[in-house]
Short mmCIF file of N, CA and C in Angstrom, two decimals:
data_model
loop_
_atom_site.label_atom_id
_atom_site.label_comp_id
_atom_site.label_asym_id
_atom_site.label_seq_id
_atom_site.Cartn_x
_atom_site.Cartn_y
_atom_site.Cartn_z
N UNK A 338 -65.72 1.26 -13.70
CA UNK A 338 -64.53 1.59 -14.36
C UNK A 338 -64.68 2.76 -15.32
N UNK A 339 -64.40 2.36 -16.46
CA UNK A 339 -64.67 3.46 -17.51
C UNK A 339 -65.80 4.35 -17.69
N UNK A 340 -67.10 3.53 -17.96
CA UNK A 340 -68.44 3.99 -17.89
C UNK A 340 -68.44 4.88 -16.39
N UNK A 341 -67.82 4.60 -15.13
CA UNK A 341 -68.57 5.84 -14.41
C UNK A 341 -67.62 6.54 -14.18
N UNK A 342 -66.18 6.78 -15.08
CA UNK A 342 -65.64 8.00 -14.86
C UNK A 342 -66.41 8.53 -16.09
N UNK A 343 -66.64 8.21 -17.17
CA UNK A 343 -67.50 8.64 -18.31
C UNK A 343 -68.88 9.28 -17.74
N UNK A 344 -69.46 8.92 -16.79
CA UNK A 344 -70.82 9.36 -16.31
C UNK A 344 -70.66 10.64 -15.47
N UNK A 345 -69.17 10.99 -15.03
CA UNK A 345 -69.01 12.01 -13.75
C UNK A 345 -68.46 12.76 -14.91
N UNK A 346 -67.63 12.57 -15.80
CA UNK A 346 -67.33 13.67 -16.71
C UNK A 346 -68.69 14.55 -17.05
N UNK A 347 -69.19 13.79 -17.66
CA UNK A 347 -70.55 14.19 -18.28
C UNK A 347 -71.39 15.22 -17.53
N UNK A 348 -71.39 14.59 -16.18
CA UNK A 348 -72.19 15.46 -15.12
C UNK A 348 -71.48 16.63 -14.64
N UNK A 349 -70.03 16.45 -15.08
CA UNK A 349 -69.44 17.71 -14.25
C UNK A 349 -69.52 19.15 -15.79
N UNK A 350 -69.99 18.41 -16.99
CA UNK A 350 -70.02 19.17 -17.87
C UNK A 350 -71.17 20.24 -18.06
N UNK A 351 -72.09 19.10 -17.68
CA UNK A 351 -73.69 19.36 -17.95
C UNK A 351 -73.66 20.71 -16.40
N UNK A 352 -73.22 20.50 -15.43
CA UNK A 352 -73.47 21.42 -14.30
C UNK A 352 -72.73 22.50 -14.85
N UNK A 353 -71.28 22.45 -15.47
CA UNK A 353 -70.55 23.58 -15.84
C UNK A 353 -71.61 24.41 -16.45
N UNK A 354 -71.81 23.94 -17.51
CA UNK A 354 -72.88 24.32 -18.91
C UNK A 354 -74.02 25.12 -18.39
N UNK A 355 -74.87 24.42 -17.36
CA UNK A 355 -75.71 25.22 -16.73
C UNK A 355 -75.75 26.58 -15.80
N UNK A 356 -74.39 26.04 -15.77
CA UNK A 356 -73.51 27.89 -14.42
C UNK A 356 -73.50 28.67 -15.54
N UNK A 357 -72.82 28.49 -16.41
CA UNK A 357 -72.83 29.18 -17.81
C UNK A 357 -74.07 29.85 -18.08
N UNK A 358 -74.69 28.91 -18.07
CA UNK A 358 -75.99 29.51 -19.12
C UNK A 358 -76.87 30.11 -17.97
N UNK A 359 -76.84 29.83 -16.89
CA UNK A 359 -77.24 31.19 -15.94
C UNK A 359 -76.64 32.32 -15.85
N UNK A 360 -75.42 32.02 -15.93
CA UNK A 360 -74.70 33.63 -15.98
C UNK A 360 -75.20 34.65 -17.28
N UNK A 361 -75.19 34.07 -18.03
CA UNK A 361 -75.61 34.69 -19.45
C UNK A 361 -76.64 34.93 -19.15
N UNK A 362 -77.76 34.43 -18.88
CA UNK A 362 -79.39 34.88 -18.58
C UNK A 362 -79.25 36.26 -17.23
N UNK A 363 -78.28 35.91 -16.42
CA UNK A 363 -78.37 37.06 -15.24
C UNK A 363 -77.97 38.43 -16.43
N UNK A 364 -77.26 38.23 -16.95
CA UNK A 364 -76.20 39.56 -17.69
C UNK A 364 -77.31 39.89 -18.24
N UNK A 365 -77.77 39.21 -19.43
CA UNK A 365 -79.14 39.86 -19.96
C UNK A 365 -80.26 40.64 -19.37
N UNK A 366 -80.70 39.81 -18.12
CA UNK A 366 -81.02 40.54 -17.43
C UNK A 366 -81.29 41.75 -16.79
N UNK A 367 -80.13 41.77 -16.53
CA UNK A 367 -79.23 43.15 -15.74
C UNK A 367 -79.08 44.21 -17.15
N UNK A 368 -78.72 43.86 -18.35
CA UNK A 368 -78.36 44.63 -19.49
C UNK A 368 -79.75 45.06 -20.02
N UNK A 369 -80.94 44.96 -20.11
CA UNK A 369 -82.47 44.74 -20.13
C UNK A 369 -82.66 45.61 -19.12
N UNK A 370 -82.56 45.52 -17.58
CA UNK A 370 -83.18 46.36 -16.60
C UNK A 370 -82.36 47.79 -16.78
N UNK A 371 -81.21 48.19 -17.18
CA UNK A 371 -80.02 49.29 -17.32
C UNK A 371 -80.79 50.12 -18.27
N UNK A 372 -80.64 49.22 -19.49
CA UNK A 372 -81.66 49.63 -20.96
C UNK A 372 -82.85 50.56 -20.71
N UNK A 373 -83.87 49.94 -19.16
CA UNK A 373 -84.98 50.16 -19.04
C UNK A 373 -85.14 51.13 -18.40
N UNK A 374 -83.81 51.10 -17.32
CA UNK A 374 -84.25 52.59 -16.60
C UNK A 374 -83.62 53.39 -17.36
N UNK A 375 -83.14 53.36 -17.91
CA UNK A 375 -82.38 54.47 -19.00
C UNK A 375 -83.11 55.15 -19.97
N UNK A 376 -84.43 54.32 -20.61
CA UNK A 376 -85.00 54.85 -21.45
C UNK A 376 -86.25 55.64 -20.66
N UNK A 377 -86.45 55.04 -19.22
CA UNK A 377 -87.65 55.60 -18.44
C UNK A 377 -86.59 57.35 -18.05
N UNK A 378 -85.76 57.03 -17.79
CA UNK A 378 -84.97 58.42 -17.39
C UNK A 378 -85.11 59.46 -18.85
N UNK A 379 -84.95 59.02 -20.06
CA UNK A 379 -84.95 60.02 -20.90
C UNK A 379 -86.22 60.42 -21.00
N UNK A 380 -87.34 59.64 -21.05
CA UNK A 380 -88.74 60.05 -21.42
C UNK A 380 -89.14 60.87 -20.36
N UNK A 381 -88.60 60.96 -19.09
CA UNK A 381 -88.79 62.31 -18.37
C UNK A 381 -87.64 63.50 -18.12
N UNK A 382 -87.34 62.84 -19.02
CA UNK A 382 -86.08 64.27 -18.67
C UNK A 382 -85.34 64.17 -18.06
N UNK A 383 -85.18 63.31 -17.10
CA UNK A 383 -84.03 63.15 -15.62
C UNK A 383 -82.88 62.67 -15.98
N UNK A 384 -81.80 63.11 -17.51
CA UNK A 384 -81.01 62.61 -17.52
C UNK A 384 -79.74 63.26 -18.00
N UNK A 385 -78.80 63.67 -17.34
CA UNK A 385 -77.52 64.02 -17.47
C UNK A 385 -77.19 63.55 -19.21
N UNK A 386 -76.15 64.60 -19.86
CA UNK A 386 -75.63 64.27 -21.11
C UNK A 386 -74.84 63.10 -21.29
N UNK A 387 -73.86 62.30 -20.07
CA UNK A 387 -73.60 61.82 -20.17
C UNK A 387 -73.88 60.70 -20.35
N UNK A 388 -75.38 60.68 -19.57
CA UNK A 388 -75.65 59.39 -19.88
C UNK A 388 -76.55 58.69 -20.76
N UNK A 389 -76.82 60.10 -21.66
CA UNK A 389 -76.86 59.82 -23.22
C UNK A 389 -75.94 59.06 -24.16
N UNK A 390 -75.21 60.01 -23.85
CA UNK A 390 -74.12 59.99 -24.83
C UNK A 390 -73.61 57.98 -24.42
N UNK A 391 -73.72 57.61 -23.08
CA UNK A 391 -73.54 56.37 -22.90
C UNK A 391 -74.41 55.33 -23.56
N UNK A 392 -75.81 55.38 -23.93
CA UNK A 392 -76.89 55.02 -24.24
C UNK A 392 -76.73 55.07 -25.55
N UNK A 393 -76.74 53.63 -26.29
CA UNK A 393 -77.09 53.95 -27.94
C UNK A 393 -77.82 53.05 -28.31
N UNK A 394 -78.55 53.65 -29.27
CA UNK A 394 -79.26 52.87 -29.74
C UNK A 394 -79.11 52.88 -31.63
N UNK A 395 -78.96 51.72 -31.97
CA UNK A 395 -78.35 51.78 -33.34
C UNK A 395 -79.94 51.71 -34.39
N UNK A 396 -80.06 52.88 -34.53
CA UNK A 396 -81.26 53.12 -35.27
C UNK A 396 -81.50 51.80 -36.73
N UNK A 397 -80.03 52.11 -37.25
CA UNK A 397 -80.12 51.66 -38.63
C UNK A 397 -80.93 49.86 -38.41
N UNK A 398 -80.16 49.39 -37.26
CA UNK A 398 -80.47 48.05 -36.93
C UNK A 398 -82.07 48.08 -37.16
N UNK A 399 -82.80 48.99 -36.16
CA UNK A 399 -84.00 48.76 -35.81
C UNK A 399 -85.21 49.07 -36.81
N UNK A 400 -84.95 50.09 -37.83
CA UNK A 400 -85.78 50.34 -38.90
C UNK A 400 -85.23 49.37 -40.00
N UNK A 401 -86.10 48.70 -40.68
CA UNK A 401 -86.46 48.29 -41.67
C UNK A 401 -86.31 48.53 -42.81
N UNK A 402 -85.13 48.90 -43.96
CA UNK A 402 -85.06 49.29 -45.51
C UNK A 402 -86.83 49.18 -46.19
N UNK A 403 -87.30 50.08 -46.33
CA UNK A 403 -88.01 50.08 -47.14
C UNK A 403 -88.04 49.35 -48.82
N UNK A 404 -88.77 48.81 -49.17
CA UNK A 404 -88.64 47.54 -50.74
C UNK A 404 -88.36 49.16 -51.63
N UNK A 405 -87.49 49.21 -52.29
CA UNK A 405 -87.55 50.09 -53.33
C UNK A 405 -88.65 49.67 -54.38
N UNK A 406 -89.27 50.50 -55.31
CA UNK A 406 -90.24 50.26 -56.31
C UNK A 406 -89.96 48.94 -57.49
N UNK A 407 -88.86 49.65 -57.70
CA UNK A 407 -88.08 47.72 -58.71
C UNK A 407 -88.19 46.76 -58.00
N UNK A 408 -87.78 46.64 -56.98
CA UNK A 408 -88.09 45.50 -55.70
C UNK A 408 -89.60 45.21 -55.75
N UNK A 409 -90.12 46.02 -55.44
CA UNK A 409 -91.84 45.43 -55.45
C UNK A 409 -92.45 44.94 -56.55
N UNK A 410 -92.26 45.67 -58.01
CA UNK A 410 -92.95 45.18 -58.73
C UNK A 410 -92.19 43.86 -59.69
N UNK A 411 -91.20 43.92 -59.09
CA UNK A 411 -90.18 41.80 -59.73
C UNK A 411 -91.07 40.85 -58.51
N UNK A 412 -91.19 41.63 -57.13
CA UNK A 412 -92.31 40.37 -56.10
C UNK A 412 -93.25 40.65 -56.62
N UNK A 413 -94.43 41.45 -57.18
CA UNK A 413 -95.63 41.58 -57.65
C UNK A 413 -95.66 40.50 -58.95
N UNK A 414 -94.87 41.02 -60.11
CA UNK A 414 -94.68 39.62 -61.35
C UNK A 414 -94.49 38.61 -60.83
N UNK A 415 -93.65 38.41 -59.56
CA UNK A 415 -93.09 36.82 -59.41
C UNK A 415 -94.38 36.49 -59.20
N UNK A 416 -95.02 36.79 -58.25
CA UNK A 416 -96.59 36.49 -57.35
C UNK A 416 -97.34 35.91 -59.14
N UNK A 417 -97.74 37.21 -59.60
CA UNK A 417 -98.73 37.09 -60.89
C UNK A 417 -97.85 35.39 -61.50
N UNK A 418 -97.06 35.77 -62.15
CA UNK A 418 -96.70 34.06 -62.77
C UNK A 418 -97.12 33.07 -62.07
N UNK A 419 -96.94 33.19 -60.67
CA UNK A 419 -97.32 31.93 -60.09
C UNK A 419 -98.84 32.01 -59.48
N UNK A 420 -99.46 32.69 -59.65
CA UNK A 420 -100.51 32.52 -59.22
C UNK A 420 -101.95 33.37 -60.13
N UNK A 421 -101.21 33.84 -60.82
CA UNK A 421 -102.26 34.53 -62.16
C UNK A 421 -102.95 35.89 -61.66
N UNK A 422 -103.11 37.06 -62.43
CA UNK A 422 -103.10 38.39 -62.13
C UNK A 422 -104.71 38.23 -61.62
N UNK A 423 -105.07 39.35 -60.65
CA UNK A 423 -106.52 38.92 -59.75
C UNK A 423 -107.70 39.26 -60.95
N UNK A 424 -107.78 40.20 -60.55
CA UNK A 424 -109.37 40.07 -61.24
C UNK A 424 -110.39 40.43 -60.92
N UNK A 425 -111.61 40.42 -61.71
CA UNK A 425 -113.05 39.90 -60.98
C UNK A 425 -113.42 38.15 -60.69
N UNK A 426 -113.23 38.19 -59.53
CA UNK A 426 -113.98 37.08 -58.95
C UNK A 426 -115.24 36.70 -58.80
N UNK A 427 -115.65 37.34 -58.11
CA UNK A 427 -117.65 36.99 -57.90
C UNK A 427 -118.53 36.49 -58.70
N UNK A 428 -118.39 36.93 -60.01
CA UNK A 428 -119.36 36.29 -60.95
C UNK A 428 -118.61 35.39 -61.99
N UNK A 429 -117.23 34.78 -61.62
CA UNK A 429 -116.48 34.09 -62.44
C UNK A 429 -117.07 32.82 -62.91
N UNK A 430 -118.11 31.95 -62.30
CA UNK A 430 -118.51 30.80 -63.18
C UNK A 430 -120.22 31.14 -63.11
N UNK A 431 -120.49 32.47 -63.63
CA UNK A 431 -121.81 32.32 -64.01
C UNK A 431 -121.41 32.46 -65.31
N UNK A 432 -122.72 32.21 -66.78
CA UNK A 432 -122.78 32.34 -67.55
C UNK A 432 -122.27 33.41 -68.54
N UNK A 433 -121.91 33.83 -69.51
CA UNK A 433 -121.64 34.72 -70.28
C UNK A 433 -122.34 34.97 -71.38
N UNK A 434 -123.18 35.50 -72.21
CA UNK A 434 -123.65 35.56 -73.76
C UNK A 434 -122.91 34.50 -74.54
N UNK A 435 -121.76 34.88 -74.46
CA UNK A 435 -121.07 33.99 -75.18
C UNK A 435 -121.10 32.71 -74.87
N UNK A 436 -120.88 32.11 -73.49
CA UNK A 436 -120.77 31.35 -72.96
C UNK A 436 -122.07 30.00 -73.54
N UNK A 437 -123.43 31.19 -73.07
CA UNK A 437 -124.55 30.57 -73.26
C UNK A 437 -124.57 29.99 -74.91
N UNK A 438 -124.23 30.95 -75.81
CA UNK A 438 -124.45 30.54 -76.81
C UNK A 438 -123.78 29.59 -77.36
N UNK A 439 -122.17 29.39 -77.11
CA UNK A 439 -121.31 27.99 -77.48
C UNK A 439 -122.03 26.90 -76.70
N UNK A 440 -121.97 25.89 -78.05
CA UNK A 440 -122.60 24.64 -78.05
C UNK A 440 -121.91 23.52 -78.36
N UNK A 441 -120.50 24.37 -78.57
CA UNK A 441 -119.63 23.18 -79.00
C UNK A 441 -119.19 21.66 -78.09
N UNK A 442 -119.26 22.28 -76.46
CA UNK A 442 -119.36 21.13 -75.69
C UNK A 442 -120.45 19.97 -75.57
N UNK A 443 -121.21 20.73 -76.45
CA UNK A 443 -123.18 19.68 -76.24
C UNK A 443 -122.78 18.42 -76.98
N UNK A 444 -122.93 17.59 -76.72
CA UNK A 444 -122.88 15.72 -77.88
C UNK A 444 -124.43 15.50 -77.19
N UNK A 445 -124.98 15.62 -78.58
CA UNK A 445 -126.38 14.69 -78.07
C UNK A 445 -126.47 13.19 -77.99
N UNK A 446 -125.52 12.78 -78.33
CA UNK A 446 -125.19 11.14 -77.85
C UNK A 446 -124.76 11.38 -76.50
N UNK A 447 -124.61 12.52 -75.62
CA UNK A 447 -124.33 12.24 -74.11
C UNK A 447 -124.99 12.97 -73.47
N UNK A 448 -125.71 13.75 -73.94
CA UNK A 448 -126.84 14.98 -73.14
C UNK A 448 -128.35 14.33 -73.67
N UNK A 449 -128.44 13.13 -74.56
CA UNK A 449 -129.88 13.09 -74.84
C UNK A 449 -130.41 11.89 -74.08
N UNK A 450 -129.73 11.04 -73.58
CA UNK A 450 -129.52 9.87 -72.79
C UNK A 450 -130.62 10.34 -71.71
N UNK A 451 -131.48 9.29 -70.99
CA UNK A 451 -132.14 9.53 -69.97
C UNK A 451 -131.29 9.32 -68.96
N UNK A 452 -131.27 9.79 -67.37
CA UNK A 452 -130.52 9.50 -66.60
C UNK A 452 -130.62 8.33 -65.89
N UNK A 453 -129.38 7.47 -65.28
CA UNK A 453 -129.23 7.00 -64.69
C UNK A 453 -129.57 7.23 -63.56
N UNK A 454 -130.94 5.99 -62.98
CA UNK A 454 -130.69 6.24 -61.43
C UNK A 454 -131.44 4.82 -61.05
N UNK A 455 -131.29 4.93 -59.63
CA UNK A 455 -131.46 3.70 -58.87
C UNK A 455 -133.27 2.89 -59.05
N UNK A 456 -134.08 4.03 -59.05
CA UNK A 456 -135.68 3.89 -59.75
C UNK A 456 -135.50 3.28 -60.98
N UNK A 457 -135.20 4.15 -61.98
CA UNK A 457 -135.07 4.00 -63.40
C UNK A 457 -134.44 2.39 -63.51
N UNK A 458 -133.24 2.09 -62.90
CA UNK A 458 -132.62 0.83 -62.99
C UNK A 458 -133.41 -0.14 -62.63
N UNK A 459 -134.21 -0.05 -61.82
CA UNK A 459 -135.47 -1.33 -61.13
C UNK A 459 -136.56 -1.51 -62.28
N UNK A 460 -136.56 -0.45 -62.84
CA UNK A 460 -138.11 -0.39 -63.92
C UNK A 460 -137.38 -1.12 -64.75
N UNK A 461 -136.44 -0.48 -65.61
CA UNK A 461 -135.94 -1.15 -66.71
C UNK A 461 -135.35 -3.18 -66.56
N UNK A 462 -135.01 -3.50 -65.23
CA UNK A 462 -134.54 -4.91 -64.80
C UNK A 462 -136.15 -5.26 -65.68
N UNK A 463 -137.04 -5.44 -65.25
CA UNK A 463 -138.41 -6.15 -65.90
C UNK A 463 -139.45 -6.85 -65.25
N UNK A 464 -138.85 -6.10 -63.55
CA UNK A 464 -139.96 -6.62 -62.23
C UNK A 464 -140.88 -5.90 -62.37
N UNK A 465 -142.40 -6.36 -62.55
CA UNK A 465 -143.45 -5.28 -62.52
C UNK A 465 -143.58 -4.66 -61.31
N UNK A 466 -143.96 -3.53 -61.47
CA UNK A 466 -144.41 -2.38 -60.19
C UNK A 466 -145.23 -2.79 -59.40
N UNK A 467 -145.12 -2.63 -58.10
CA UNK A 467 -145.82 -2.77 -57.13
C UNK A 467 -147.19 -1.77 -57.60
N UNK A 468 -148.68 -2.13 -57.48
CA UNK A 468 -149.87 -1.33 -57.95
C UNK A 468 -149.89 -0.68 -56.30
N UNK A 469 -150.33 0.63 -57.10
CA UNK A 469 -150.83 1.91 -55.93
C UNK A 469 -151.81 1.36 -54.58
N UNK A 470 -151.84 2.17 -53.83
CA UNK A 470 -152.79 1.85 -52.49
C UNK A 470 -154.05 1.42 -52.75
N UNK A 471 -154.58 2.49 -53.73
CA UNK A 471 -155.99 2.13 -54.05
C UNK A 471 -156.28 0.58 -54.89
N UNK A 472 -155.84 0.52 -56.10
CA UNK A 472 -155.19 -0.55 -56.98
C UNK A 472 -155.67 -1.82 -55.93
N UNK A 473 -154.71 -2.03 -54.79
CA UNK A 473 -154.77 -3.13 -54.23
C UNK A 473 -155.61 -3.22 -53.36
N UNK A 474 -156.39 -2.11 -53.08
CA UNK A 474 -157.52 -2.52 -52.22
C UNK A 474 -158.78 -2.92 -53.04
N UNK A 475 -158.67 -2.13 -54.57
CA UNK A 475 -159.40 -2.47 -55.36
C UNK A 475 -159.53 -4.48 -55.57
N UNK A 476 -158.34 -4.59 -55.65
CA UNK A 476 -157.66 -6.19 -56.12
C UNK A 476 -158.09 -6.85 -54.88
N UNK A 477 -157.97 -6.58 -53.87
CA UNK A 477 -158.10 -6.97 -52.72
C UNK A 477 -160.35 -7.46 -52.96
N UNK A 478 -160.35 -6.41 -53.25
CA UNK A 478 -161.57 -6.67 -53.04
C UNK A 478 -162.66 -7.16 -54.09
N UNK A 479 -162.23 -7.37 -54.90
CA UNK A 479 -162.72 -8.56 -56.29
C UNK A 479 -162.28 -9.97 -55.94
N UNK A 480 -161.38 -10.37 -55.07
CA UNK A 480 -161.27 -11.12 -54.71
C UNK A 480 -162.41 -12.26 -53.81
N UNK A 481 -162.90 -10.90 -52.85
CA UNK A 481 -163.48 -11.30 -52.11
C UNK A 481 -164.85 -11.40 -52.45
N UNK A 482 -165.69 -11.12 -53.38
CA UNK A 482 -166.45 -11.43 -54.40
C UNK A 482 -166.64 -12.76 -55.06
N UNK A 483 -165.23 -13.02 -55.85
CA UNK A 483 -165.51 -13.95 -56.49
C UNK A 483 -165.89 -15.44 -55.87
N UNK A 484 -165.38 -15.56 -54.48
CA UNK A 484 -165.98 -16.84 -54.14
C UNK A 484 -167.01 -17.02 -53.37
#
C-alpha cells in the first residue's frame, strides 16, 4: 500500500537525481576540455581574435590580495600574545651566572636528606647483609674445623 508507493517515489527520485548529477559532471567536462584546447591554442599562437576575446579568464579571482603590512604585523602580535615572542632557544635551560649563583631555591632540609632508594630501604628495615663471597667461604670453612 502506502510504504511501496513511498518506495517507487523514492526510487524514481534517487534515478532523477542521478541523471542530474551526470549531466552536470558531462557539462563540466566538456567546459574543462573547451578551456583546455583553448589555452593549448593560445600558447601556440593558433588563435583567431575572436576567440580570445571569447575566452576569459577573471584574473582578479585567481591572484590572491596580498596581506597589506598592518595586516601582518596585528597576525604577527596576535601569534606573539599567544604564543610568546621567539628567541634564543638552544641553550634555554642551561645554566646562567646568575642562575648558578641563586640559592634561593636550595632548603637544606630537602637537598641534605640522603636519597631514597630500594638498597638504602632494605639496609635501614634492620635485616643484616648477606656477607661477601669470600666472607662465606671463609665461614664456611671454620666450620669445618671445628668438629
Amino acid at each position: 500500500g502506502i510504504n511501496a508507493e513511498y518506495g517507487k517515489q523514492w526510487y524514481q527520485r534517487r534515478v532523477r537525481g542521478k541523471k542530474v548529477q551526470h549531466e552536470v559532471l558531462k557539462q563540466r567536462q566538456q567546459d574543462k576540455k573547451q578551456v583546455m584546447d583553448t589555452v593549448k591554442k593560445l600558447r601556440k599562437g593558433m588563435t583567431d581574435q575572436e576567440d580570445i576575446d571569447n575566452f576569459e579568464i577573471n584574473e582578479e579571482e585567481e591572484k590572491q590580495r596580498p596581506l597589506s603590512i598592518k595586516e601582518m604585523n596585528r597576525k604577527r602580535k596576535a601569534k606573539e600574545s599567544k604564543y610568546g615572542f621567539g628567541g634564543k632557544k638552544k641553550y634555554a635551560k642551561t645554566n646562567t651566572a646568575e642562575s648558578y649563583k641563586d640559592v634561593s631555591s636550595f632548603s637544606s632540609r630537602i637537598h641534605s636528606k640522603p636519597k631514597k632508594s630500594a638498597k638504602n630501604e632494605k639496609r635501614m628495615a634492620g635485616k643484616p647483609q648477606r656477607p661477601g663471597k669470600n666472607r662465606r667461604a671463609q665461614i664456611k670453612s671454620n666450620k669445618g674445623k671445628k668438629k
